[in-house]
Tab-separated table of C-alpha atoms in Angstrom:
chain	number	residue	atom	x	y	z
A	1	VAL	CA	-122.842	-251.847	-22.419
A	2	VAL	CA	-123.515	-251.700	-18.700
A	3	LEU	CA	-127.185	-251.253	-17.944
A	4	ARG	CA	-128.569	-250.581	-14.500
A	5	ALA	CA	-131.829	-249.245	-13.178
A	6	ARG	CA	-131.992	-247.698	-9.727
A	7	GLY	CA	-134.447	-245.735	-7.657
A	8	LEU	CA	-137.346	-247.678	-9.106
A	9	ALA	CA	-138.834	-248.340	-5.668
A	10	SER	CA	-139.419	-244.619	-5.149
A	11	ALA	CA	-140.999	-244.396	-8.607
A	12	GLY	CA	-143.525	-247.102	-7.765
A	13	TYR	CA	-141.897	-249.947	-9.702
A	14	SER	CA	-140.596	-252.022	-6.788
A	15	SER	CA	-143.595	-254.338	-6.506
A	16	THR	CA	-143.637	-255.105	-10.225
A	17	LEU	CA	-139.867	-255.589	-10.260
A	18	ARG	CA	-140.155	-258.206	-7.537
A	19	ASP	CA	-143.051	-259.919	-9.303
A	20	GLY	CA	-141.346	-260.803	-12.562
A	21	GLY	CA	-138.008	-260.729	-14.340
A	22	ARG	CA	-136.640	-258.302	-16.868
A	23	LYS	CA	-134.291	-258.690	-19.806
A	24	VAL	CA	-132.685	-256.341	-22.298
A	25	GLN	CA	-132.938	-256.776	-26.065
A	26	LEU	CA	-130.512	-254.958	-28.393
A	27	THR	CA	-131.192	-254.785	-32.136
A	28	LEU	CA	-129.654	-252.804	-34.962
A	29	VAL	CA	-132.483	-251.461	-37.120
A	30	SER	CA	-132.564	-249.370	-40.288
A	31	SER	CA	-135.068	-248.007	-42.798
A	32	ARG	CA	-134.837	-251.213	-44.881
A	33	ASP	CA	-134.769	-253.487	-41.817
A	34	PRO	CA	-137.144	-251.927	-39.254
A	35	ASN	CA	-137.250	-255.090	-37.106
A	36	GLY	CA	-133.494	-255.714	-36.983
A	37	GLU	CA	-133.786	-259.164	-38.541
A	38	ALA	CA	-130.586	-258.868	-40.597
A	39	PHE	CA	-128.399	-258.734	-37.485
A	40	GLY	CA	-130.615	-260.627	-35.063
A	41	ALA	CA	-131.373	-259.597	-31.502
A	42	LYS	CA	-128.793	-259.700	-28.724
A	43	VAL	CA	-130.680	-260.574	-25.535
A	44	SER	CA	-129.645	-260.735	-21.885
A	45	PRO	CA	-130.817	-263.507	-19.559
A	46	TRP	CA	-133.918	-262.910	-17.441
A	47	THR	CA	-132.896	-260.882	-14.384
A	48	ALA	CA	-134.729	-260.188	-11.143
A	49	ALA	CA	-134.360	-257.152	-8.893
A	50	SER	CA	-131.288	-257.586	-6.724
A	51	ASP	CA	-132.547	-255.902	-3.559
A	52	SER	CA	-135.553	-254.451	-1.773
A	53	GLN	CA	-134.865	-251.010	-3.284
A	54	GLY	CA	-135.780	-252.319	-6.729
A	55	ASN	CA	-132.250	-252.068	-8.173
A	56	LEU	CA	-131.783	-254.056	-11.337
A	57	GLY	CA	-128.491	-254.852	-13.109
A	58	PHE	CA	-127.820	-256.724	-16.343
A	59	GLY	CA	-124.491	-258.500	-16.200
A	60	LYS	CA	-121.770	-257.958	-13.610
A	61	SER	CA	-119.412	-256.410	-16.148
A	62	GLY	CA	-121.993	-255.379	-18.709
A	63	LEU	CA	-123.522	-256.948	-21.771
A	64	HIS	CA	-121.027	-257.791	-24.477
A	65	CYS	CA	-122.196	-258.064	-28.070
A	66	GLY	CA	-121.242	-256.894	-31.511
A	67	PHE	CA	-122.871	-256.112	-34.814
A	68	PRO	CA	-120.548	-256.735	-37.797
A	69	LEU	CA	-120.345	-253.734	-40.119
A	70	GLY	CA	-117.375	-254.899	-42.201
A	71	GLY	CA	-116.780	-257.848	-44.552
A	72	SER	CA	-119.109	-260.336	-42.848
A	73	ALA	CA	-121.925	-257.813	-42.396
A	74	PRO	CA	-125.447	-258.553	-43.655
A	75	PRO	CA	-126.426	-257.118	-47.076
A	76	ALA	CA	-128.464	-254.361	-45.364
A	77	VAL	CA	-125.177	-252.584	-44.559
A	78	ARG	CA	-124.469	-252.049	-48.263
A	79	ASP	CA	-127.620	-249.956	-48.644
A	80	ALA	CA	-126.645	-246.324	-49.344
A	81	ARG	CA	-129.046	-245.096	-46.636
A	82	PHE	CA	-127.906	-247.566	-43.973
A	83	ALA	CA	-125.478	-245.273	-42.141
A	84	ASP	CA	-128.006	-242.447	-41.953
A	85	SER	CA	-130.974	-244.585	-40.961
A	86	ALA	CA	-129.422	-247.174	-38.624
A	87	HIS	CA	-130.280	-247.060	-34.904
A	88	LEU	CA	-129.457	-249.234	-31.926
A	89	ARG	CA	-132.812	-250.143	-30.411
A	90	VAL	CA	-132.675	-250.950	-26.700
A	91	ARG	CA	-135.766	-252.595	-25.240
A	92	LEU	CA	-136.518	-253.533	-21.666
A	93	LEU	CA	-138.775	-256.596	-21.661
A	94	ALA	CA	-140.803	-257.549	-18.592
A	95	SER	CA	-142.155	-260.988	-17.778
A	96	MET	CA	-145.764	-260.897	-16.711
A	97	VAL	CA	-145.333	-264.114	-14.687
A	98	PRO	CA	-145.220	-263.323	-10.957
A	99	THR	CA	-142.628	-264.884	-8.682
A	100	PHE	CA	-144.387	-266.898	-5.996
A	101	SER	CA	-143.146	-267.041	-2.432
A	102	LYS	CA	-142.421	-270.455	-0.924
A	103	ASP	CA	-145.248	-269.865	1.570
A	104	SER	CA	-147.925	-269.492	-1.123
A	105	ALA	CA	-149.929	-272.462	-2.418
A	106	LEU	CA	-148.345	-272.180	-5.883
A	107	GLY	CA	-144.907	-271.853	-4.323
A	108	THR	CA	-145.492	-275.087	-2.396
A	109	VAL	CA	-146.625	-276.914	-5.534
A	110	ALA	CA	-143.656	-275.552	-7.488
A	111	SER	CA	-141.241	-276.747	-4.806
A	112	LEU	CA	-142.487	-280.326	-5.341
A	113	LEU	CA	-141.469	-280.287	-9.017
A	114	PRO	CA	-137.923	-281.160	-10.131
A	115	SER	CA	-135.891	-277.962	-10.539
A	116	SER	CA	-135.152	-278.669	-14.228
A	117	LEU	CA	-138.874	-278.902	-14.994
A	118	ARG	CA	-139.739	-275.870	-12.854
A	119	ASP	CA	-136.991	-273.739	-14.452
A	120	GLY	CA	-137.906	-274.861	-17.984
A	121	VAL	CA	-141.580	-274.039	-17.526
A	122	SER	CA	-140.680	-270.715	-15.924
A	123	GLN	CA	-138.447	-269.756	-18.889
A	124	GLU	CA	-141.167	-270.678	-21.381
A	125	LEU	CA	-143.787	-268.667	-19.474
A	126	ASP	CA	-141.436	-265.670	-19.229
A	127	GLU	CA	-140.903	-265.739	-23.003
A	128	ALA	CA	-144.597	-266.202	-23.763
A	129	THR	CA	-145.715	-263.333	-21.533
A	130	ALA	CA	-142.888	-260.844	-22.214
A	131	GLN	CA	-144.041	-257.260	-22.809
A	132	VAL	CA	-141.984	-254.238	-23.904
A	133	GLU	CA	-141.773	-252.035	-20.826
A	134	ALA	CA	-139.410	-249.368	-22.182
A	135	GLU	CA	-137.630	-248.640	-25.451
A	136	ALA	CA	-134.891	-246.273	-26.592
A	137	SER	CA	-133.421	-245.687	-30.040
A	138	ILE	CA	-129.849	-244.387	-30.428
A	139	PRO	CA	-128.606	-243.314	-33.882
A	140	LEU	CA	-125.679	-245.476	-35.017
A	141	ALA	CA	-123.901	-242.360	-36.285
A	142	ASN	CA	-123.885	-240.973	-32.723
A	143	ILE	CA	-122.437	-244.225	-31.339
A	144	VAL	CA	-119.711	-244.462	-33.997
A	145	SER	CA	-118.733	-240.799	-33.569
A	146	GLY	CA	-118.661	-241.059	-29.778
A	147	ARG	CA	-121.515	-238.590	-29.197
A	148	VAL	CA	-123.370	-240.987	-26.901
Protein backbone atom coordinates (compact mmCIF):
# COMPACT_ATOMS: atom_id res chain seq x y z
CA VAL A 1 0.00 0.00 0.00
CA VAL A 2 1.46 3.35 -0.99
CA LEU A 3 -0.46 6.23 0.52
CA ARG A 4 0.13 9.85 -0.36
CA ALA A 5 -1.85 13.02 0.05
CA ARG A 6 -1.17 16.00 -2.18
CA GLY A 7 -2.73 19.33 -2.95
CA LEU A 8 -3.80 19.75 0.65
CA ALA A 9 -2.40 23.29 0.83
CA SER A 10 -4.89 24.46 -1.80
CA ALA A 11 -7.70 22.73 0.11
CA GLY A 12 -6.88 24.64 3.29
CA TYR A 13 -5.12 21.81 5.14
CA SER A 14 -1.54 23.08 4.96
CA SER A 15 -1.52 24.87 8.31
CA THR A 16 -2.97 21.90 10.17
CA LEU A 17 -0.60 19.52 8.39
CA ARG A 18 2.37 21.54 9.59
CA ASP A 19 0.98 21.73 13.12
CA GLY A 20 0.81 18.04 13.92
CA GLY A 21 1.67 14.62 12.56
CA ARG A 22 -0.48 12.06 10.82
CA LYS A 23 -0.46 8.28 10.77
CA VAL A 24 -2.40 5.61 8.94
CA GLN A 25 -4.21 2.76 10.69
CA LEU A 26 -5.28 -0.35 8.73
CA THR A 27 -7.70 -2.86 10.26
CA LEU A 28 -9.62 -5.80 8.86
CA VAL A 29 -13.18 -5.62 10.20
CA SER A 30 -16.23 -7.82 9.76
CA SER A 31 -19.80 -8.12 11.02
CA ARG A 32 -18.66 -10.25 13.99
CA ASP A 33 -15.54 -8.13 14.61
CA PRO A 34 -16.54 -4.50 13.93
CA ASN A 35 -13.41 -3.10 15.63
CA GLY A 36 -10.87 -5.36 13.91
CA GLU A 37 -9.58 -6.78 17.19
CA ALA A 38 -9.08 -10.31 15.84
CA PHE A 39 -6.36 -9.19 13.43
CA GLY A 40 -5.08 -6.15 15.29
CA ALA A 41 -4.32 -2.78 13.75
CA LYS A 42 -1.40 -2.18 11.41
CA VAL A 43 -0.21 1.38 12.06
CA SER A 44 2.36 3.59 10.35
CA PRO A 45 4.74 5.83 12.30
CA TRP A 46 3.74 9.45 12.91
CA THR A 47 4.56 11.45 9.77
CA ALA A 48 4.78 15.19 9.20
CA ALA A 49 4.16 17.06 5.95
CA SER A 50 7.25 16.84 3.79
CA ASP A 51 7.10 20.28 2.17
CA SER A 52 5.42 23.67 2.20
CA GLN A 53 2.77 22.44 -0.25
CA GLY A 54 1.33 20.15 2.42
CA ASN A 55 2.36 16.89 0.70
CA LEU A 56 2.28 13.91 3.00
CA GLY A 57 3.69 10.42 2.31
CA PHE A 58 3.61 7.27 4.43
CA GLY A 59 6.68 5.16 3.81
CA LYS A 60 9.16 5.59 0.97
CA SER A 61 8.13 2.33 -0.67
CA GLY A 62 4.70 2.01 0.90
CA LEU A 63 3.30 0.36 3.98
CA HIS A 64 3.82 -3.37 4.11
CA CYS A 65 1.50 -5.51 6.20
CA GLY A 66 -0.53 -8.66 5.94
CA PHE A 67 -3.65 -10.18 7.41
CA PRO A 68 -3.51 -14.00 7.56
CA LEU A 69 -6.57 -15.62 5.99
CA GLY A 70 -5.25 -19.20 5.87
CA GLY A 71 -4.21 -21.73 8.53
CA SER A 72 -2.98 -19.24 11.14
CA ALA A 73 -5.95 -16.89 10.71
CA PRO A 74 -8.05 -15.81 13.70
CA PRO A 75 -11.30 -17.75 14.35
CA ALA A 76 -13.34 -14.86 12.87
CA VAL A 77 -12.28 -16.03 9.39
CA ARG A 78 -14.16 -19.31 9.85
CA ASP A 79 -17.46 -17.46 10.21
CA ALA A 80 -19.67 -18.21 7.17
CA ARG A 81 -20.39 -14.48 6.71
CA PHE A 82 -16.76 -13.36 7.00
CA ALA A 83 -15.98 -13.15 3.28
CA ASP A 84 -19.12 -11.15 2.55
CA SER A 85 -18.84 -8.80 5.50
CA ALA A 86 -15.08 -8.19 5.76
CA HIS A 87 -13.70 -4.74 4.90
CA LEU A 88 -10.28 -3.14 5.05
CA ARG A 89 -10.74 -0.01 7.13
CA VAL A 90 -8.21 2.74 6.39
CA ARG A 91 -8.08 5.59 8.89
CA LEU A 92 -6.02 8.75 8.81
CA LEU A 93 -5.25 9.79 12.39
CA ALA A 94 -4.15 13.33 13.22
CA SER A 95 -2.22 14.42 16.29
CA MET A 96 -3.71 17.47 17.92
CA VAL A 97 -0.32 18.44 19.39
CA PRO A 98 1.16 21.39 17.47
CA THR A 99 4.79 21.42 16.38
CA PHE A 100 6.53 24.38 17.98
CA SER A 101 9.15 26.41 16.17
CA LYS A 102 12.57 26.77 17.80
CA ASP A 103 11.92 30.52 18.13
CA SER A 104 8.81 30.08 20.29
CA ALA A 105 8.98 29.96 24.09
CA LEU A 106 7.87 26.30 24.15
CA GLY A 107 10.36 25.47 21.42
CA THR A 108 13.15 26.98 23.51
CA VAL A 109 12.10 25.01 26.59
CA ALA A 110 11.83 21.82 24.54
CA SER A 111 15.33 22.32 23.15
CA LEU A 112 16.71 22.26 26.72
CA LEU A 113 15.34 18.76 27.35
CA PRO A 114 17.28 15.63 26.36
CA SER A 115 16.09 14.42 22.94
CA SER A 116 15.05 11.00 24.30
CA LEU A 117 12.76 12.64 26.86
CA ARG A 118 11.41 15.18 24.36
CA ASP A 119 10.69 12.48 21.74
CA GLY A 120 9.09 10.15 24.30
CA VAL A 121 6.77 12.84 25.63
CA SER A 122 5.92 13.91 22.09
CA GLN A 123 4.98 10.33 21.10
CA GLU A 124 2.80 9.93 24.19
CA LEU A 125 1.03 13.24 23.53
CA ASP A 126 0.49 12.33 19.87
CA GLU A 127 -1.13 9.03 20.89
CA ALA A 128 -3.25 10.64 23.61
CA THR A 129 -4.59 13.39 21.35
CA ALA A 130 -5.02 11.40 18.10
CA GLN A 131 -8.31 12.03 16.28
CA VAL A 132 -9.73 10.25 13.22
CA GLU A 133 -9.46 12.78 10.41
CA ALA A 134 -10.61 10.56 7.52
CA GLU A 135 -11.80 6.99 7.07
CA ALA A 136 -12.44 4.68 4.13
CA SER A 137 -13.80 1.14 4.02
CA ILE A 138 -12.89 -1.20 1.14
CA PRO A 139 -14.70 -4.55 0.80
CA LEU A 140 -12.26 -7.46 1.13
CA ALA A 141 -13.99 -9.20 -1.79
CA ASN A 142 -13.04 -6.26 -4.04
CA ILE A 143 -9.40 -6.41 -2.90
CA VAL A 144 -9.12 -10.19 -3.38
CA SER A 145 -10.76 -10.05 -6.82
CA GLY A 146 -8.58 -7.14 -7.96
CA ARG A 147 -11.47 -4.68 -8.37
CA VAL A 148 -9.73 -2.01 -6.30
